[in-house]
Short mmCIF file of N, CA and C in Angstrom, two decimals:
data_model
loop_
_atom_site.label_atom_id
_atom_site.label_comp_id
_atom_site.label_asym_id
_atom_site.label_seq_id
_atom_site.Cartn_x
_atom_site.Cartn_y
_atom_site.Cartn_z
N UNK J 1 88.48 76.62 100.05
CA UNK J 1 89.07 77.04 101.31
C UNK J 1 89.35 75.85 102.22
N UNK J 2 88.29 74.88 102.00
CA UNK J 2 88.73 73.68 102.94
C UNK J 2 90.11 72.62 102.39
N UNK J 3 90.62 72.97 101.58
CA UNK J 3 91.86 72.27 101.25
C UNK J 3 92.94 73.24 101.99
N UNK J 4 92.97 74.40 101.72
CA UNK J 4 93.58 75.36 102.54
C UNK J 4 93.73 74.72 104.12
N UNK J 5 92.65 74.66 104.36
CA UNK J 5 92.71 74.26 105.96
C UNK J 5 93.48 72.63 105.82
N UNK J 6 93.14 72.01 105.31
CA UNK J 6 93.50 70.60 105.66
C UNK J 6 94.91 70.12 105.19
N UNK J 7 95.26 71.14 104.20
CA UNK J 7 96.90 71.25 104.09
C UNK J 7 97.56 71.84 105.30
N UNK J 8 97.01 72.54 105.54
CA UNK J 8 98.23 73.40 106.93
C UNK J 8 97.84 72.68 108.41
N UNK J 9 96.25 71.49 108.50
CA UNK J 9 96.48 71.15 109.32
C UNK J 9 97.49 69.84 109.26
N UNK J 10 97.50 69.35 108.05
CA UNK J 10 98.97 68.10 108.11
C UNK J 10 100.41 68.84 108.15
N UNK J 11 100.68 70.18 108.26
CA UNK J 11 101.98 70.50 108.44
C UNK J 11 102.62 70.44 109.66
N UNK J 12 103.76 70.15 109.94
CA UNK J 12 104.34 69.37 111.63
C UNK J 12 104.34 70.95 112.54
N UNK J 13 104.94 70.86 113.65
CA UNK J 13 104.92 71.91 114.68
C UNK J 13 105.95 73.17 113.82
N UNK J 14 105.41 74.51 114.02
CA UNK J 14 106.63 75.54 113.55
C UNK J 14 107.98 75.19 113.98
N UNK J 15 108.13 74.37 115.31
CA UNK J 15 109.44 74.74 115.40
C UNK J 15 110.61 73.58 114.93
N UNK J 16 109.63 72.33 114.17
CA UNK J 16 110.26 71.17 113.76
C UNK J 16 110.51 72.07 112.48
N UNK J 17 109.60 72.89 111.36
CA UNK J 17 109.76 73.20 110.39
C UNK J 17 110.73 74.07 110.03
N UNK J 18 110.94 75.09 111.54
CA UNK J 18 112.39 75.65 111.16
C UNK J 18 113.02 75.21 111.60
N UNK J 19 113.26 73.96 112.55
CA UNK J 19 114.67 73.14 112.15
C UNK J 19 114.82 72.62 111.00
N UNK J 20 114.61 71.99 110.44
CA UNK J 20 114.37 71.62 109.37
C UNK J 20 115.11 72.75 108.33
N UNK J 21 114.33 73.97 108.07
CA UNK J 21 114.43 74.99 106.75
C UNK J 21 115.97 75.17 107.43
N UNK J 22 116.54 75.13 108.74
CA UNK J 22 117.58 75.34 108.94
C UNK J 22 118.80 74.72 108.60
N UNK J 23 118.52 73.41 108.61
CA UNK J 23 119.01 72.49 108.28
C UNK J 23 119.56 72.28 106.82
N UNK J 24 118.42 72.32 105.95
CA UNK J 24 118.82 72.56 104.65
C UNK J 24 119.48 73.99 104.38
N UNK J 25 119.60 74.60 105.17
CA UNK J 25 120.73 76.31 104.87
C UNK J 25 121.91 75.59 105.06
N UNK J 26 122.00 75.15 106.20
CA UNK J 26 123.25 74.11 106.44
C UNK J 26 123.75 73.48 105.09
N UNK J 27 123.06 72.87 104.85
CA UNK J 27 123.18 71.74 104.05
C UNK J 27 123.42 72.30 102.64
N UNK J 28 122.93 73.66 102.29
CA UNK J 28 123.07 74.85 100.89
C UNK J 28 124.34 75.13 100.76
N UNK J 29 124.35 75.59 102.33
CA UNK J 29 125.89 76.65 102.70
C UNK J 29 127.02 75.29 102.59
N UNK J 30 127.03 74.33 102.46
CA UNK J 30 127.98 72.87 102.40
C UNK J 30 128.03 73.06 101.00
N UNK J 31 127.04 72.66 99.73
CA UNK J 31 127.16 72.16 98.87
C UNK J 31 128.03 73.53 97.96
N UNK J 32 127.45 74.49 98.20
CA UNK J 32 128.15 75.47 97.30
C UNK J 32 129.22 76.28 97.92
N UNK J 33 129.57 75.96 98.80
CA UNK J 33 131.13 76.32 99.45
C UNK J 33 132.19 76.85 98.83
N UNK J 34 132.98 77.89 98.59
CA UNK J 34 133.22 78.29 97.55
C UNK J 34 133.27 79.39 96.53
N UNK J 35 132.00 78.61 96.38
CA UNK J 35 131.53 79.49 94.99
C UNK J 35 131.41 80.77 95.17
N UNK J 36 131.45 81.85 94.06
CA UNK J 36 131.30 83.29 94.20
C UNK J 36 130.42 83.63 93.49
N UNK J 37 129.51 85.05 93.89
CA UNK J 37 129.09 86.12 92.93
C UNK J 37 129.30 87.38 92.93
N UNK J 38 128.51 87.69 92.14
CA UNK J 38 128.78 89.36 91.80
C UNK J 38 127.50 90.20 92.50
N UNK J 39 127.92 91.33 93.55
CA UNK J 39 126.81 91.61 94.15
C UNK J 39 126.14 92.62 92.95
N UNK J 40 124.74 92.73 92.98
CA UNK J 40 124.13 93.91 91.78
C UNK J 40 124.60 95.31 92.05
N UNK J 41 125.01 95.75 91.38
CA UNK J 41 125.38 97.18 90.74
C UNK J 41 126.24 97.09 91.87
N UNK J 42 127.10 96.56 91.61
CA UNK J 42 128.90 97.07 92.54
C UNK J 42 129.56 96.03 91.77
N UNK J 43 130.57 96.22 91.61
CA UNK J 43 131.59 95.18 91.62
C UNK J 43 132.07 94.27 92.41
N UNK J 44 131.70 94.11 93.66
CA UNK J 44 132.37 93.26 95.03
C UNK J 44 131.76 91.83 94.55
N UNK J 45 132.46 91.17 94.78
CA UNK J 45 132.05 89.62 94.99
C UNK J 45 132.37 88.65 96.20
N UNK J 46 131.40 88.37 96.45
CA UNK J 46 130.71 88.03 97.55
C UNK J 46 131.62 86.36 97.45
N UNK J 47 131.61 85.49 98.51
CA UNK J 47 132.03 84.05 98.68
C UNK J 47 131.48 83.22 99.37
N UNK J 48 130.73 82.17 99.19
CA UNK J 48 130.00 80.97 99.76
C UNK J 48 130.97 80.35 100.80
N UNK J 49 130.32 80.56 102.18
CA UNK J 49 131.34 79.96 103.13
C UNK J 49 130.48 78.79 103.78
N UNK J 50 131.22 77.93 104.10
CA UNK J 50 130.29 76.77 104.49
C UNK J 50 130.02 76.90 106.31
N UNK J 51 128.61 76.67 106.65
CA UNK J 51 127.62 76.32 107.81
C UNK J 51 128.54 75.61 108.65
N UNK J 52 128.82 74.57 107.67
CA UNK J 52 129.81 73.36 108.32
C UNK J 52 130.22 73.22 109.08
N UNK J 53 130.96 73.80 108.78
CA UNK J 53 132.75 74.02 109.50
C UNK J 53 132.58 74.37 110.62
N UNK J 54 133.79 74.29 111.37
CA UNK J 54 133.83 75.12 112.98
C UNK J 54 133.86 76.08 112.80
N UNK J 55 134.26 77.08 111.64
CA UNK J 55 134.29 78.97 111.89
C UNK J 55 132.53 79.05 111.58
N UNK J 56 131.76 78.30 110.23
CA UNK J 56 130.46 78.76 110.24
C UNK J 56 130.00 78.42 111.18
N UNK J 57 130.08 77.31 111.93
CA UNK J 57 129.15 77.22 113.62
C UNK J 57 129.41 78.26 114.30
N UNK J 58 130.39 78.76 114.53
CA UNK J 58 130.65 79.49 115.07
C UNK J 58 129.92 80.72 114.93
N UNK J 59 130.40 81.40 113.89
CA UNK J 59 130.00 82.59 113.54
C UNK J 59 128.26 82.95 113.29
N UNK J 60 127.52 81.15 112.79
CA UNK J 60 126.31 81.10 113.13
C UNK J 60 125.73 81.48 114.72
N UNK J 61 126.49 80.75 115.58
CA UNK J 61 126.14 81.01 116.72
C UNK J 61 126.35 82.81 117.51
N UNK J 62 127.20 82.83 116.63
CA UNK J 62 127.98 83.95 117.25
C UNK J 62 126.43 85.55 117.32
N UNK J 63 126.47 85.18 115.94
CA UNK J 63 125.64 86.16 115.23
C UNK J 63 123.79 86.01 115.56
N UNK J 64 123.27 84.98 115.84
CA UNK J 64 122.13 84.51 115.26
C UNK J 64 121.23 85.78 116.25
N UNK J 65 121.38 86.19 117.09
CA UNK J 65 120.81 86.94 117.56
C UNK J 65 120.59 88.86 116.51
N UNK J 66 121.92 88.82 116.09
CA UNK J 66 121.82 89.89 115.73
C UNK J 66 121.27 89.72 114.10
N UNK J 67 121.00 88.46 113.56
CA UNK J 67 120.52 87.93 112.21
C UNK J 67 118.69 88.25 112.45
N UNK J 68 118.64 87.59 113.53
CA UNK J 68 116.93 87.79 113.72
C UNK J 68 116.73 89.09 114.53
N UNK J 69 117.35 89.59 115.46
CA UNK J 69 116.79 90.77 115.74
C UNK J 69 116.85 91.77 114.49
N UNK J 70 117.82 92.29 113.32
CA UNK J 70 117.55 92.65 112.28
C UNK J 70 116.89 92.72 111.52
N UNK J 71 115.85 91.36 111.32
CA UNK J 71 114.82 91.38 110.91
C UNK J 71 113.90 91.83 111.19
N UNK J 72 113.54 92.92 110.55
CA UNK J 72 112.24 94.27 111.13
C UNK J 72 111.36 93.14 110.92
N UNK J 73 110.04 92.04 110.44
CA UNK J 73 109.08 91.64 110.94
C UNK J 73 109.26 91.39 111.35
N UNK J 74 110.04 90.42 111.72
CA UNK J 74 110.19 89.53 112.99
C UNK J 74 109.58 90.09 114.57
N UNK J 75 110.37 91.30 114.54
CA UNK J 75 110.23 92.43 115.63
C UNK J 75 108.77 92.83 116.05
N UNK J 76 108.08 92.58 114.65
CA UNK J 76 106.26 93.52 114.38
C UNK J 76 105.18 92.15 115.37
N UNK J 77 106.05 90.99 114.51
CA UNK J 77 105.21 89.44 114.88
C UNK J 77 105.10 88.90 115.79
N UNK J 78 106.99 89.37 116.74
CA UNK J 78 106.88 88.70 118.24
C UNK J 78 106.14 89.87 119.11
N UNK J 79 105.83 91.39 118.94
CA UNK J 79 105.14 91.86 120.03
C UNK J 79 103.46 91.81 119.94
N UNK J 80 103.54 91.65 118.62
CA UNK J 80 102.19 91.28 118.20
C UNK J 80 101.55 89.79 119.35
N UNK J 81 102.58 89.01 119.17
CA UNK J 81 101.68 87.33 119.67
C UNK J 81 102.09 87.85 121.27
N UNK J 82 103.19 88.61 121.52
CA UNK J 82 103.07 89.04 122.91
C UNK J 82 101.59 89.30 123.49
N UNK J 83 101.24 90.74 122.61
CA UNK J 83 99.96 91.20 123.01
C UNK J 83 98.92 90.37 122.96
N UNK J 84 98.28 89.47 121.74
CA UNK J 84 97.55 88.53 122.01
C UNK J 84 97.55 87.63 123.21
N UNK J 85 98.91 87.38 123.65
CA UNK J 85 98.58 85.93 124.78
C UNK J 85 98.44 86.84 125.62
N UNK J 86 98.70 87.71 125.73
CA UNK J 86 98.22 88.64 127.07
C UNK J 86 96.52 88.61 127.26
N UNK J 87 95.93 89.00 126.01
CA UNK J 87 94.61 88.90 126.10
C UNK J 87 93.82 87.70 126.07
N UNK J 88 94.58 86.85 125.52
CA UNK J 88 93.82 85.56 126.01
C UNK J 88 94.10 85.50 127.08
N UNK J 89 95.40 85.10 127.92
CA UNK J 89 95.46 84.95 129.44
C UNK J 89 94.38 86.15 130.07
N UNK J 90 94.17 86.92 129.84
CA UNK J 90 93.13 87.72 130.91
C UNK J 90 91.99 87.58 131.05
N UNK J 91 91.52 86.88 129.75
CA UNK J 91 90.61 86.79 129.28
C UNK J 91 89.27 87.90 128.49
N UNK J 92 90.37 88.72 128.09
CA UNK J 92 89.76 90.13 127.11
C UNK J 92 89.49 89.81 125.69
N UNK J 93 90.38 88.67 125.11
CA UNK J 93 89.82 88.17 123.70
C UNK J 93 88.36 87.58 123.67
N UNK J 94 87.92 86.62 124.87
CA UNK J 94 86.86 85.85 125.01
C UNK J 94 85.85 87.67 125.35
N UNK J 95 86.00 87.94 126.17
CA UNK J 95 85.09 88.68 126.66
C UNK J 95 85.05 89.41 125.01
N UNK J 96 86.03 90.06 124.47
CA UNK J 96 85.41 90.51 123.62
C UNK J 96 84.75 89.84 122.21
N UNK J 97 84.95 88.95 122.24
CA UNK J 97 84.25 88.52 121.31
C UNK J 97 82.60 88.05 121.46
N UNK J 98 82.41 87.62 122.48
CA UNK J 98 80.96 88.04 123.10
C UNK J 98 80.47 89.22 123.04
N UNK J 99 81.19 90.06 123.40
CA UNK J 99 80.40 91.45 123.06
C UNK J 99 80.42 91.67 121.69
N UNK J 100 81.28 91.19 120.85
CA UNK J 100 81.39 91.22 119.20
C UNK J 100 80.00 90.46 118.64
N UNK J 101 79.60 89.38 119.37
CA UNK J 101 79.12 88.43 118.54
C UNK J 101 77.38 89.55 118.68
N UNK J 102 76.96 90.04 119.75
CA UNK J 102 75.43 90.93 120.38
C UNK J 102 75.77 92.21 119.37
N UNK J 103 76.84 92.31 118.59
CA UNK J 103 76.49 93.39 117.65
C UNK J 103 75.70 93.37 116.43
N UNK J 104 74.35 94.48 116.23
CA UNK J 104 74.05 94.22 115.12
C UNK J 104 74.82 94.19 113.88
N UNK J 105 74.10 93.12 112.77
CA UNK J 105 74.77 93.19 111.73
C UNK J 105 75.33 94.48 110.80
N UNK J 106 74.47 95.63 111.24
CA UNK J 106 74.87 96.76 110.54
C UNK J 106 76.37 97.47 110.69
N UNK J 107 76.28 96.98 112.28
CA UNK J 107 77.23 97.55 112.83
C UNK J 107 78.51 96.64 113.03
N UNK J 108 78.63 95.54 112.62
CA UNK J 108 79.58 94.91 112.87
C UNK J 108 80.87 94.95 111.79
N UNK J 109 81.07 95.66 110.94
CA UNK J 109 82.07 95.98 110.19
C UNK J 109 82.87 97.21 111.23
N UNK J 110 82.14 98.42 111.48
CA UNK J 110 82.79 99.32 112.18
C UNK J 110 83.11 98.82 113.54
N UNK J 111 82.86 97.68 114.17
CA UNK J 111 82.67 97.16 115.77
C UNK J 111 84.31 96.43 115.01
N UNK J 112 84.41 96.00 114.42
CA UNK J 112 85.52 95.28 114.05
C UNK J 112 86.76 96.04 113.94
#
């Protein structure tokens, strides 16, 4: 478990990492420009349009809101860390975990 930890603590800030993963979409959507497939069980084929360009900036920009709000976790994760910083700012995580920690051991699976 302690390699676990000491790998993810050398990984850079989340938001360098999705520039980054972004970057290389960029950089995907460039190289295979173009190219086509076949979507599964239909016949339509689909076309690689490049990031690049002024229409993919564009249409990146255009869209990116409605790309991530679509994404149902996304939706679960941001009200989730909402609710947490709420409870840390109030200070209801601390308080409760003090009262977590005075539970007997019997009881601390159901206290959880």
């Amino acid at each position: 478990m302690k390699c676990i930890e000491v790998g993810g603590n050398k990984l850079t800030h989340p938001f360098w990492l999705f520039l980054s993963l972004w970057g290389l979409v960029f950089v995907i959507s460039y190289v295979f420009a173009g190219s086509s497939a076949v979507v599964p069980n239909s016949d339509k084929i689909v076309q690689v349009q490049s990031l690049v360009t002024r229409y993919g900036l564009a249409w990146t920009l255009k869209n990116v809101v409605k790309n991530y709000g679509g994404f149902q976790p996304l939706g679960l994760v941001l009200v989730m860390m909402i609710g947490f910083g709420v409870t840390i700012e109030n200070g209801l995580l601390q308080e409760g975990m003090k009262k977590l920690a005075n539970v007997p051991d019997e009881y601390l699976v159901f206290s959880v």
